[in-house]
Tab-separated table of C-alpha atoms in Angstrom:
chain	number	residue	atom	x	y	z
A	27	MET	CA	37.099	-17.051	47.646
A	28	LEU	CA	35.182	-19.653	45.707
A	29	LYS	CA	32.737	-19.974	48.556
A	30	MET	CA	32.156	-16.264	48.614
A	31	LYS	CA	31.343	-16.260	44.914
A	32	LYS	CA	28.823	-19.043	45.470
A	33	MET	CA	27.290	-17.183	48.406
A	34	MET	CA	26.974	-14.074	46.324
A	35	GLY	CA	25.353	-16.112	43.572
A	36	TYR	CA	22.735	-17.398	46.002
A	37	ALA	CA	22.125	-13.912	47.296
A	38	VAL	CA	21.574	-12.551	43.789
A	39	ALA	CA	19.261	-15.449	42.910
A	40	ALA	CA	17.242	-14.931	46.081
A	41	GLY	CA	17.063	-11.223	45.438
A	42	MET	CA	15.839	-11.796	41.913
A	43	MET	CA	13.162	-14.213	43.054
A	44	PHE	CA	11.973	-11.716	45.626
A	45	ALA	CA	11.995	-8.878	43.134
A	46	SER	CA	10.119	-10.889	40.520
A	47	SER	CA	7.419	-11.944	42.988
A	48	VAL	CA	6.870	-8.326	43.974
A	49	TYR	CA	6.994	-7.349	40.318
A	50	ALA	CA	4.379	-9.939	39.379
A	51	GLN	CA	2.020	-8.590	42.005
A	52	GLU	CA	2.389	-5.071	40.783
A	53	THR	CA	2.105	-5.784	37.083
A	54	VAL	CA	-1.139	-5.388	35.160
A	55	LYS	CA	-1.213	-6.887	31.670
A	56	LEU	CA	-3.491	-5.006	29.301
A	57	ALA	CA	-4.311	-6.316	25.833
A	58	THR	CA	-5.545	-3.552	23.558
A	59	THR	CA	-5.667	-2.431	19.951
A	60	THR	CA	-2.905	-0.707	18.084
A	61	SER	CA	-4.987	2.465	17.684
A	62	THR	CA	-4.925	3.324	21.391
A	63	ASP	CA	-1.196	2.697	21.562
A	64	ASN	CA	-0.088	4.259	18.246
A	65	SER	CA	-2.089	7.409	18.856
A	66	GLY	CA	-0.081	8.028	22.013
A	67	LEU	CA	-3.122	7.797	24.314
A	68	LEU	CA	-1.724	5.013	26.508
A	69	GLY	CA	1.681	6.638	26.747
A	70	TYR	CA	-0.121	9.703	28.053
A	71	LEU	CA	-2.574	7.986	30.446
A	72	LEU	CA	-0.708	5.061	31.953
A	73	PRO	CA	2.226	6.864	33.646
A	74	LYS	CA	-0.344	8.909	35.569
A	75	PHE	CA	-2.124	5.725	36.715
A	76	GLU	CA	1.172	4.064	37.622
A	77	ALA	CA	2.357	7.055	39.630
A	78	LYS	CA	-0.897	7.136	41.532
A	79	THR	CA	-1.305	3.439	42.335
A	80	GLY	CA	2.158	1.911	42.102
A	81	TYR	CA	0.998	-0.684	39.560
A	82	LYS	CA	3.060	-1.198	36.453
A	83	VAL	CA	1.029	-1.672	33.256
A	84	GLN	CA	2.355	-3.864	30.453
A	85	VAL	CA	0.619	-3.120	27.179
A	86	ILE	CA	0.160	-5.760	24.504
A	87	ALA	CA	-0.987	-3.779	21.471
A	88	THR	CA	-2.516	-5.963	18.772
A	89	GLY	CA	-5.682	-6.259	16.694
A	90	THR	CA	-9.027	-6.438	18.505
A	91	GLY	CA	-9.528	-10.105	17.619
A	92	LYS	CA	-6.143	-11.114	18.971
A	93	ALA	CA	-6.600	-9.000	22.117
A	94	LEU	CA	-9.841	-10.810	22.944
A	95	LYS	CA	-8.176	-14.144	22.226
A	96	LEU	CA	-5.444	-13.317	24.753
A	97	GLY	CA	-8.218	-12.577	27.264
A	98	GLU	CA	-9.906	-15.908	26.500
A	99	GLN	CA	-6.673	-17.760	27.138
A	100	GLY	CA	-6.045	-15.990	30.435
A	101	ASP	CA	-2.811	-14.454	29.150
A	102	VAL	CA	-3.735	-10.918	30.172
A	103	ASP	CA	-5.467	-9.308	33.155
A	104	LEU	CA	-7.898	-7.138	31.188
A	105	VAL	CA	-8.714	-6.018	27.655
A	106	MET	CA	-9.582	-2.711	26.022
A	107	THR	CA	-11.034	-3.116	22.533
A	108	HIS	CA	-13.420	-1.632	19.971
A	109	ALA	CA	-15.586	-4.322	18.408
A	110	PRO	CA	-19.023	-4.331	20.080
A	111	LYS	CA	-20.151	-7.614	18.512
A	112	ALA	CA	-17.030	-9.593	19.356
A	113	GLU	CA	-16.977	-8.077	22.839
A	114	ALA	CA	-20.585	-9.120	23.521
A	115	LYS	CA	-19.645	-12.687	22.581
A	116	PHE	CA	-16.534	-12.515	24.767
A	117	VAL	CA	-18.756	-11.630	27.757
A	118	ALA	CA	-21.533	-14.076	26.843
A	119	ASP	CA	-19.012	-16.927	26.639
A	120	GLY	CA	-18.077	-16.233	30.246
A	121	PHE	CA	-14.526	-14.971	29.695
A	122	GLY	CA	-15.128	-11.274	30.285
A	123	VAL	CA	-17.041	-9.529	33.042
A	124	GLU	CA	-18.212	-5.992	33.704
A	125	PRO	CA	-17.801	-4.488	30.222
A	126	ARG	CA	-17.770	-0.723	30.484
A	127	GLY	CA	-17.770	1.742	27.620
A	128	ILE	CA	-15.068	4.268	28.462
A	129	MET	CA	-14.614	6.320	25.329
A	130	GLU	CA	-15.105	6.532	21.600
A	131	ASN	CA	-13.418	8.030	18.629
A	132	ASP	CA	-14.953	8.158	15.222
A	133	PHE	CA	-14.708	7.782	11.505
A	134	VAL	CA	-15.040	10.901	9.390
A	135	VAL	CA	-16.087	11.458	5.787
A	136	LEU	CA	-13.380	13.613	4.225
A	137	GLY	CA	-13.762	15.543	1.019
A	138	PRO	CA	-12.900	18.721	-0.870
A	139	LYS	CA	-13.437	22.070	0.834
A	140	ALA	CA	-16.018	22.984	-1.804
A	141	ASP	CA	-18.046	19.829	-0.969
A	142	PRO	CA	-19.268	19.235	-4.561
A	143	ALA	CA	-21.762	16.524	-3.488
A	144	LYS	CA	-23.214	18.822	-0.807
A	145	ILE	CA	-23.011	16.211	1.950
A	146	ARG	CA	-22.457	18.676	4.786
A	147	ASP	CA	-26.112	18.944	5.795
A	148	SER	CA	-26.811	15.196	5.536
A	149	ALA	CA	-28.753	13.603	8.386
A	150	SER	CA	-26.670	10.430	8.433
A	151	ALA	CA	-23.549	8.847	7.011
A	152	GLU	CA	-25.732	6.700	4.746
A	153	GLU	CA	-27.359	9.802	3.278
A	154	ALA	CA	-23.950	11.429	2.768
A	155	PHE	CA	-22.674	8.336	0.927
A	156	ALA	CA	-25.789	8.169	-1.259
A	157	LYS	CA	-25.298	11.832	-2.226
A	158	ILE	CA	-21.674	11.198	-3.188
A	159	ALA	CA	-22.691	8.309	-5.461
A	160	LYS	CA	-25.457	10.356	-7.065
A	161	SER	CA	-23.390	13.503	-7.640
A	162	GLY	CA	-20.774	11.743	-9.751
A	163	ALA	CA	-18.022	12.864	-7.379
A	164	VAL	CA	-14.913	10.770	-6.807
A	165	PHE	CA	-14.860	8.391	-3.828
A	166	VAL	CA	-11.569	6.726	-2.952
A	167	SER	CA	-11.991	3.410	-1.141
A	168	ARG	CA	-9.162	1.619	0.642
A	169	GLY	CA	-10.402	-1.643	-0.849
A	170	ASP	CA	-7.946	-3.634	1.280
A	171	ASP	CA	-10.393	-5.460	3.556
A	172	SER	CA	-9.205	-3.526	6.617
A	173	GLY	CA	-11.465	-2.520	9.519
A	174	THR	CA	-12.085	0.888	7.978
A	175	ASN	CA	-12.795	-0.699	4.588
A	176	LYS	CA	-15.299	-3.071	6.217
A	177	LYS	CA	-17.015	-0.111	7.875
A	178	GLU	CA	-17.243	1.660	4.519
A	179	VAL	CA	-18.750	-1.411	2.837
A	180	LEU	CA	-21.369	-1.644	5.613
A	181	ILE	CA	-22.353	1.994	5.061
A	182	TRP	CA	-22.742	1.506	1.291
A	183	LYS	CA	-24.920	-1.517	2.030
A	184	ALA	CA	-27.028	0.401	4.545
A	185	ALA	CA	-27.353	3.250	2.021
A	186	ASP	CA	-28.449	0.697	-0.594
A	187	VAL	CA	-25.856	1.902	-3.116
A	188	LYS	CA	-23.896	-0.380	-5.423
A	189	THR	CA	-20.269	0.715	-5.608
A	190	ASP	CA	-19.957	0.447	-9.373
A	191	PHE	CA	-20.532	4.146	-10.081
A	192	ALA	CA	-17.931	5.922	-12.202
A	193	GLY	CA	-16.301	7.947	-9.431
A	194	TYR	CA	-15.695	4.945	-7.136
A	195	LYS	CA	-12.019	4.061	-6.974
A	196	SER	CA	-10.913	1.018	-5.019
A	197	VAL	CA	-7.177	1.529	-4.512
A	198	GLY	CA	-6.099	-1.357	-2.287
A	199	GLN	CA	-3.779	0.729	-0.088
A	200	GLY	CA	-3.329	1.710	3.553
A	201	MET	CA	-5.096	4.674	5.165
A	202	GLY	CA	-2.270	7.195	4.726
A	203	LYS	CA	-1.736	6.448	1.042
A	204	THR	CA	-5.485	6.505	0.453
A	205	LEU	CA	-5.725	9.977	2.013
A	206	LEU	CA	-2.957	11.274	-0.260
A	207	MET	CA	-4.703	9.837	-3.307
A	208	ALA	CA	-8.103	11.254	-2.304
A	209	SER	CA	-6.443	14.638	-1.855
A	210	GLU	CA	-4.772	14.505	-5.279
A	211	LEU	CA	-8.021	13.481	-6.939
A	212	GLN	CA	-10.050	15.873	-4.766
A	213	GLY	CA	-12.472	13.108	-3.929
A	214	TYR	CA	-14.251	11.853	-0.829
A	215	THR	CA	-13.042	9.074	1.439
A	216	LEU	CA	-13.789	7.442	4.794
A	217	SER	CA	-11.013	7.706	7.378
A	218	ASP	CA	-10.471	7.279	11.072
A	219	ARG	CA	-10.055	10.671	12.712
A	220	GLY	CA	-6.608	9.831	14.113
A	221	THR	CA	-4.941	9.213	10.760
A	222	TYR	CA	-6.694	12.248	9.308
A	223	ILE	CA	-5.229	14.477	12.034
A	224	ALA	CA	-1.796	12.980	11.529
A	225	TYR	CA	-1.973	13.748	7.771
A	226	GLN	CA	-3.703	17.108	8.019
A	227	GLY	CA	-0.658	19.139	7.008
A	228	LYS	CA	-0.066	17.009	3.921
A	229	ILE	CA	-3.522	16.846	2.391
A	230	ASP	CA	-6.058	19.249	0.993
A	231	LEU	CA	-9.206	17.666	2.436
A	232	VAL	CA	-11.618	18.664	5.197
A	233	VAL	CA	-14.173	16.815	7.324
A	234	ASP	CA	-17.293	17.163	5.197
A	235	PHE	CA	-19.390	14.890	7.393
A	236	ASP	CA	-18.994	13.412	10.862
A	237	GLY	CA	-21.047	12.323	13.855
A	238	GLY	CA	-23.962	9.940	14.189
A	239	ALA	CA	-24.137	6.390	15.475
A	240	THR	CA	-22.861	4.822	12.239
A	241	LEU	CA	-19.497	6.539	12.373
A	242	ALA	CA	-18.920	6.017	16.108
A	243	ASN	CA	-16.110	3.719	17.152
A	244	PRO	CA	-16.713	2.846	20.830
A	245	TYR	CA	-14.053	1.370	23.131
A	246	GLN	CA	-14.820	-0.887	26.094
A	247	VAL	CA	-12.673	-2.054	28.976
A	248	ILE	CA	-13.499	-5.591	30.113
A	249	LEU	CA	-12.225	-7.542	33.145
A	250	ILE	CA	-11.383	-11.238	32.923
A	251	ASN	CA	-13.647	-13.670	34.793
A	252	SER	CA	-11.857	-14.481	38.079
A	253	ALA	CA	-13.770	-17.793	38.357
A	254	LYS	CA	-12.098	-18.951	35.129
A	255	TYR	CA	-8.603	-17.660	35.816
A	256	PRO	CA	-8.144	-17.092	39.580
A	257	GLU	CA	-4.379	-16.612	39.299
A	258	LEU	CA	-4.569	-13.359	37.315
A	259	ASN	CA	-3.976	-9.926	38.823
A	260	HIS	CA	-7.652	-9.085	39.251
A	261	ALA	CA	-7.075	-6.383	41.864
A	262	GLY	CA	-4.718	-4.538	39.564
A	263	ALA	CA	-6.988	-4.979	36.543
A	264	ARG	CA	-9.963	-3.609	38.512
A	265	ALA	CA	-7.892	-0.678	39.757
A	266	LEU	CA	-6.972	0.251	36.176
A	267	ALA	CA	-10.516	-0.171	34.828
A	268	ASP	CA	-11.979	1.834	37.722
A	269	TRP	CA	-9.419	4.565	37.223
A	270	LEU	CA	-10.203	4.808	33.491
A	271	CYS	CA	-13.892	5.234	34.404
A	272	SER	CA	-13.205	7.694	37.231
A	273	ASP	CA	-13.723	11.426	36.848
A	274	GLU	CA	-9.961	11.825	36.704
A	275	GLY	CA	-9.449	9.180	34.007
A	276	GLN	CA	-12.369	10.442	31.929
A	277	ALA	CA	-11.164	14.037	32.149
A	278	LEU	CA	-7.691	12.950	31.050
A	279	ILE	CA	-9.111	11.047	28.053
A	280	ASN	CA	-11.032	14.145	26.959
A	281	GLY	CA	-7.917	16.245	27.445
A	282	PHE	CA	-5.714	14.066	25.234
A	283	GLN	CA	-4.839	16.008	22.124
A	284	VAL	CA	-2.828	15.402	18.979
A	285	LYS	CA	-1.908	18.535	17.023
A	286	GLY	CA	-4.330	20.543	19.141
A	287	GLN	CA	-7.271	18.255	18.400
A	288	GLN	CA	-9.180	15.964	20.734
A	289	LEU	CA	-8.833	12.351	19.561
A	290	PHE	CA	-11.083	10.409	21.968
A	291	LYS	CA	-14.341	11.362	23.642
A	292	ALA	CA	-14.900	10.013	27.174
A	293	THR	CA	-18.247	8.215	27.324
A	294	TYR	CA	-18.457	6.377	30.653
A	295	LYS	CA	-21.904	6.812	32.225
A	296	LYS	CA	-22.347	6.049	35.897
B	110	MET	CA	1.366	-27.695	2.377
B	111	SER	CA	1.925	-29.349	-1.000
B	112	GLU	CA	-1.812	-29.903	-1.248
B	113	GLY	CA	-2.363	-26.215	-0.468
B	114	TRP	CA	-0.095	-25.287	-3.347
B	115	LEU	CA	-1.880	-27.609	-5.723
B	116	VAL	CA	-5.233	-26.137	-4.789
B	117	LEU	CA	-3.890	-22.599	-5.276
B	118	LEU	CA	-2.459	-23.486	-8.694
B	119	GLN	CA	-5.745	-25.056	-9.673
B	120	GLN	CA	-7.625	-21.918	-8.616
B	121	ALA	CA	-5.121	-19.772	-10.504
B	122	PHE	CA	-5.591	-21.716	-13.740
B	123	GLY	CA	-9.321	-21.628	-13.132
B	124	LEU	CA	-9.232	-17.822	-12.969
B	125	LEU	CA	-7.188	-17.593	-16.171
B	126	PHE	CA	-9.131	-20.031	-18.282
B	127	SER	CA	-12.604	-19.094	-17.072
B	128	LEU	CA	-11.746	-15.633	-18.437
B	129	ASP	CA	-12.423	-14.071	-15.034
B	130	PRO	CA	-13.209	-10.416	-15.895
B	131	GLU	CA	-11.246	-9.097	-12.911
B	132	VAL	CA	-8.065	-10.892	-13.976
B	133	TRP	CA	-8.437	-9.934	-17.621
B	134	SER	CA	-9.089	-6.288	-16.806
B	135	ILE	CA	-5.777	-6.243	-14.921
B	136	ILE	CA	-3.954	-7.935	-17.801
B	137	SER	CA	-5.391	-5.535	-20.372
B	138	VAL	CA	-4.387	-2.491	-18.298
B	139	SER	CA	-0.853	-3.870	-18.105
B	140	PHE	CA	-0.527	-4.419	-21.831
B	141	ALA	CA	-2.312	-1.221	-22.886
B	142	VAL	CA	-0.040	0.929	-20.728
B	143	SER	CA	3.266	-0.823	-21.407
B	144	LEU	CA	2.738	-1.205	-25.162
B	145	SER	CA	1.756	2.483	-25.456
B	146	ALA	CA	4.851	3.572	-23.545
B	147	LEU	CA	7.021	1.332	-25.724
B	148	LEU	CA	5.504	2.447	-29.038
B	149	ILE	CA	5.825	6.149	-28.197
B	150	THR	CA	9.480	5.883	-27.163
B	151	LEU	CA	10.583	3.318	-29.747
B	152	ILE	CA	11.524	5.413	-32.789
B	153	PRO	CA	13.009	8.460	-31.012
B	154	SER	CA	15.088	6.166	-28.776
B	155	ILE	CA	16.469	4.123	-31.675
B	156	VAL	CA	17.258	7.282	-33.621
B	157	LEU	CA	19.112	8.668	-30.599
B	158	GLY	CA	20.981	5.362	-30.225
B	159	PHE	CA	21.955	5.583	-33.889
B	160	ILE	CA	23.155	9.176	-33.565
B	161	LEU	CA	25.219	8.313	-30.487
B	162	ALA	CA	26.872	5.400	-32.307
B	163	PHE	CA	27.454	6.940	-35.749
B	164	THR	CA	28.271	10.555	-35.098
B	165	HIS	CA	30.578	12.604	-32.930
B	166	PHE	CA	29.525	15.797	-31.240
B	167	ARG	CA	30.214	17.807	-28.132
B	168	GLY	CA	28.611	16.375	-24.992
B	169	GLN	CA	28.177	12.942	-26.503
B	170	TRP	CA	30.153	11.356	-23.688
B	171	ILE	CA	27.902	12.948	-21.084
B	172	ILE	CA	24.712	11.805	-22.813
B	173	THR	CA	26.027	8.257	-23.172
B	174	ASN	CA	26.876	8.087	-19.480
B	175	LEU	CA	23.590	9.662	-18.470
B	176	VAL	CA	21.684	7.048	-20.462
B	177	GLN	CA	23.734	4.226	-18.909
B	178	THR	CA	23.012	5.585	-15.435
B	179	LEU	CA	19.285	6.024	-16.044
B	180	GLN	CA	19.146	2.433	-17.233
B	181	SER	CA	20.096	1.151	-13.798
B	182	ILE	CA	18.052	3.501	-11.602
B	183	PRO	CA	15.396	1.658	-9.557
B	184	THR	CA	11.900	2.095	-10.943
B	185	VAL	CA	10.654	3.574	-7.661
B	186	VAL	CA	13.067	6.473	-8.101
B	187	ILE	CA	11.695	7.121	-11.570
B	188	GLY	CA	8.237	6.729	-10.044
B	189	LEU	CA	9.131	9.431	-7.543
B	190	LEU	CA	10.329	11.745	-10.341
B	191	ALA	CA	7.172	11.128	-12.360
B	192	TYR	CA	5.043	11.669	-9.245
B	193	LEU	CA	6.690	15.026	-8.525
B	194	LEU	CA	6.207	15.976	-12.162
B	195	LEU	CA	2.511	15.057	-12.225
B	196	THR	CA	1.320	16.045	-8.740
B	197	ARG	CA	-1.061	18.993	-8.508
B	198	ASN	CA	1.664	21.561	-7.963
B	199	GLY	CA	4.232	19.765	-10.163
B	200	ALA	CA	5.435	20.928	-13.574
B	201	LEU	CA	2.779	18.893	-15.392
B	202	GLY	CA	0.160	19.157	-12.607
B	203	GLU	CA	-2.203	21.049	-14.902
B	204	LEU	CA	-2.806	17.849	-16.871
B	205	HIS	CA	-4.315	16.042	-13.842
B	206	TRP	CA	-2.611	12.874	-15.012
B	207	LEU	CA	-1.577	11.522	-11.628
B	208	PHE	CA	-3.389	8.203	-10.942
B	209	THR	CA	-4.396	7.822	-14.606
B	210	GLN	CA	-3.146	5.617	-17.437
B	211	PRO	CA	-1.489	8.516	-19.313
B	212	GLY	CA	0.445	9.236	-16.105
B	213	MET	CA	1.598	5.626	-15.928
B	214	ILE	CA	2.621	5.759	-19.585
B	215	ILE	CA	4.811	8.804	-18.890
B	216	GLY	CA	6.484	6.980	-15.995
B	217	GLN	CA	7.095	3.858	-18.076
B	218	MET	CA	8.436	5.911	-20.982
B	219	MET	CA	11.036	7.314	-18.597
B	220	ILE	CA	11.948	3.742	-17.633
B	221	CYS	CA	12.140	2.144	-21.084
B	222	ALA	CA	13.724	4.979	-23.083
B	223	PRO	CA	17.214	4.633	-21.527
B	224	VAL	CA	17.137	0.851	-22.077
B	225	LEU	CA	16.223	1.316	-25.733
B	226	VAL	CA	18.807	4.036	-26.319
B	227	ALA	CA	21.659	2.186	-24.593
B	228	MET	CA	20.964	-1.179	-26.195
B	229	SER	CA	20.402	0.212	-29.685
B	230	GLN	CA	23.545	2.332	-29.349
B	231	ALA	CA	25.458	-0.855	-28.487
B	232	ALA	CA	23.915	-2.605	-31.493
B	233	PHE	CA	24.774	0.225	-33.888
B	234	THR	CA	28.297	0.478	-32.505
B	235	SER	CA	28.848	-3.186	-33.329
B	236	ALA	CA	27.589	-2.659	-36.888
B	237	ASP	CA	29.897	-2.833	-39.825
B	238	LYS	CA	30.536	0.815	-40.726
B	239	ARG	CA	31.313	-0.214	-44.321
B	240	ALA	CA	27.669	-1.119	-44.886
B	241	TRP	CA	26.756	2.482	-44.101
B	242	GLU	CA	29.448	3.890	-46.364
B	243	THR	CA	28.495	1.534	-49.168
B	244	CYS	CA	24.869	2.566	-48.924
B	245	ARG	CA	25.741	6.237	-48.975
B	246	THR	CA	28.197	5.994	-51.863
B	247	MET	CA	25.683	4.030	-53.869
B	248	GLY	CA	23.392	7.017	-53.532
B	249	ALA	CA	20.994	5.834	-50.846
B	250	GLY	CA	19.375	8.618	-48.814
B	251	TRP	CA	19.873	9.035	-45.083
B	252	PHE	CA	16.624	7.315	-44.226
B	253	ASP	CA	17.175	4.391	-46.595
B	254	ALA	CA	20.690	3.853	-45.277
B	255	VAL	CA	19.412	3.775	-41.669
B	256	TRP	CA	16.743	1.327	-42.714
B	257	VAL	CA	19.310	-1.008	-44.277
B	258	ILE	CA	21.417	-0.925	-41.113
B	259	CYS	CA	18.352	-1.581	-38.930
B	260	ARG	CA	17.435	-4.592	-41.034
B	261	GLU	CA	20.962	-5.841	-40.722
B	262	LEU	CA	20.762	-5.439	-36.951
B	263	ARG	CA	17.226	-6.683	-36.460
B	264	VAL	CA	18.120	-9.294	-33.846
B	265	PRO	CA	20.015	-7.068	-31.383
B	266	LEU	CA	17.468	-4.285	-31.937
B	267	LEU	CA	14.593	-6.648	-31.255
B	268	MET	CA	16.412	-7.779	-28.136
B	269	ALA	CA	16.497	-4.149	-27.035
B	270	VAL	CA	12.767	-3.784	-27.650
B	271	ILE	CA	11.964	-6.970	-25.750
B	272	ALA	CA	14.221	-6.045	-22.847
B	273	ALA	CA	12.611	-2.601	-22.611
B	274	PHE	CA	9.093	-4.023	-22.798
B	275	TYR	CA	9.791	-6.663	-20.216
B	276	ARG	CA	11.282	-4.118	-17.848
B	277	ILE	CA	8.171	-1.932	-17.922
B	278	VAL	CA	5.532	-4.652	-17.993
B	279	THR	CA	6.998	-6.175	-14.816
B	280	GLU	CA	7.915	-3.076	-12.810
B	281	VAL	CA	5.846	-2.384	-9.713
B	282	GLY	CA	7.452	0.701	-8.122
B	283	CYS	CA	6.566	3.357	-10.664
B	284	SER	CA	3.135	1.895	-11.480
B	285	MET	CA	2.158	1.846	-7.819
B	286	MET	CA	3.288	5.427	-7.177
B	287	VAL	CA	2.029	7.076	-10.341
B	288	GLY	CA	-0.951	4.854	-11.141
B	289	GLY	CA	-2.148	4.340	-7.584
B	290	ASN	CA	-3.426	0.772	-8.167
B	291	ILE	CA	-7.032	1.870	-8.850
B	292	ALA	CA	-9.202	-1.152	-9.654
B	293	HIS	CA	-10.143	-1.421	-13.370
B	294	VAL	CA	-8.284	1.809	-14.175
B	295	THR	CA	-4.631	1.704	-13.203
B	296	ARG	CA	-4.333	-1.699	-11.506
B	297	ASN	CA	-1.844	-3.670	-13.595
B	298	ILE	CA	-0.289	-7.094	-13.124
B	299	PRO	CA	2.565	-6.141	-10.766
B	300	THR	CA	0.509	-3.844	-8.515
B	301	ALA	CA	-2.316	-6.398	-8.370
B	302	ILE	CA	0.137	-9.123	-7.361
B	303	ALA	CA	1.492	-6.853	-4.612
B	304	LEU	CA	-2.031	-6.121	-3.331
B	305	GLU	CA	-3.304	-9.707	-3.426
B	306	THR	CA	-0.187	-10.924	-1.637
B	307	SER	CA	-0.579	-8.294	1.076
B	308	LYS	CA	-4.172	-9.460	1.560
B	309	GLY	CA	-3.065	-13.097	1.683
B	310	ASP	CA	-5.184	-14.011	-1.379
B	311	PHE	CA	-2.733	-15.961	-3.469
B	312	ALA	CA	-4.825	-17.543	-6.237
B	313	GLN	CA	-5.220	-14.342	-8.247
B	314	ALA	CA	-1.588	-13.381	-7.595
B	315	ILE	CA	-0.447	-16.747	-8.949
B	316	ALA	CA	-2.726	-16.451	-11.992
B	317	LEU	CA	-1.171	-13.077	-12.831
B	318	GLY	CA	2.328	-14.369	-12.127
B	319	LEU	CA	1.637	-17.157	-14.619
B	320	VAL	CA	0.761	-14.569	-17.269
B	321	LEU	CA	4.154	-12.910	-16.836
B	322	LEU	CA	5.853	-16.298	-16.913
B	323	ILE	CA	4.081	-17.278	-20.137
B	324	LEU	CA	4.904	-13.888	-21.665
B	325	SER	CA	8.540	-14.393	-20.753
B	326	LEU	CA	8.544	-17.841	-22.353
B	327	VAL	CA	6.933	-16.568	-25.548
B	328	LEU	CA	9.339	-13.639	-25.892
B	329	ASN	CA	12.380	-15.816	-25.268
B	330	PHE	CA	11.168	-18.404	-27.730
B	331	LEU	CA	10.678	-15.661	-30.303
B	332	LEU	CA	14.196	-14.379	-29.735
B	333	GLY	CA	15.647	-17.849	-29.953
B	334	THR	CA	13.941	-18.444	-33.273
B	335	LEU	CA	15.185	-15.143	-34.657
B	336	ARG	CA	18.734	-15.821	-33.540
B	337	GLY	CA	18.669	-19.264	-35.083
B	338	GLY	CA	17.301	-17.817	-38.332
B	339	SER	CA	19.993	-15.210	-38.822
B	340	ARG	CA	23.242	-16.597	-40.153
B	341	PRO	CA	26.460	-15.756	-38.341
B	342	ARG	CA	28.358	-12.926	-39.983
B	343	SER	CA	31.475	-13.981	-41.897
B	344	HIS	CA	34.498	-11.711	-41.961
């Protein structure tokens, strides 16, 4: 009886070792930003990839900086991020290879329906911002040093406007709260399109300006250098990256909708 | 770690004593709003406390209990009420007072009034009713009689005022919701501390925390002096 128990224990242990070795081969670890995960994009794309190829994708959703760090340390098989400067360094330092732009989403300038600063026909985001400052309209800034806040500060700088005009309100709050405040005050604000769509039913603001290179938020998928970390699942990582760039993957990205609106625009160019 | 704390404290004192405009703008918003709320509610609240203690009327029990309950409601709940009142389609939406100082004052009035009423009612209840009767029989008017009683009860009444002021000058929930933490406009000490801490910038948060600490010390010292100065009542 005792012997049988022991035998069974061995069998289970052997089975687990076998299963885990198979599992390891089939697993692809992807480090990416919270925006792709929270928006539901990965939950929509990855099951289709897994069904097609048999790979299992483990997503580590974190900030862009941390995602690239995980890539540098060889903790993940590939990364998908949205910080062109940091990504260029990641590749130049020899950690990442074959960066490919797969999609972008964008920031939007929200404001009242009536558009009191008349920014709708602006040629660029900088011009739109300058008009807001000049018109004496309210602009609600997150003022919390977040990625979106940094983007906003860059645009003010590029527009050569000092943010000490009367209508400028730095509120030090997250995106959602900032949208609610901008709506109450019927002012302008800079938001990522995803959060705007999520809050659309709750706020009385419209997209008064969008488009242009300044407001683009491009995402790249980057493989890890196999010379640096040979033990990683490079075949699986390549399969996932290739699939995201394929006609099928690109069509799926374009087809991903939240509340009937497209959230990401596929941008891979062959 | 201990060195880190020392450096932070040093920076905090630096911000306070170099009269950093950012820090002082936050402090002045705090005091302007809380003192206004206190001054507006002070006399009506004390009068109501007096009426509840010295008279009997129908519904008195309900009002007393209501006041006691309001006294212990979290400030965020009052913030929520004030928000719903002031939002664009709220009852007072026409005023456009949401995310302004007058809006914050309304919220803080709702917080400090119950404290003032309940504590002054308790003070008046403890008063010697004979003083009132003596005043009245000696021909003093209503107002003069109330004034005499208030002077008699200056220590517990001042305690009520200090408690009410301290509750509103330190509350973060209502200020954040109704004021919106707008820099230089509605950013007060508690909301600024919350923001700086969430950003991981502690020096300014500590500087502002020190202001509240010093205020607390001053107010307590003042109370202690007053208590020591008033002789115990002999029966």
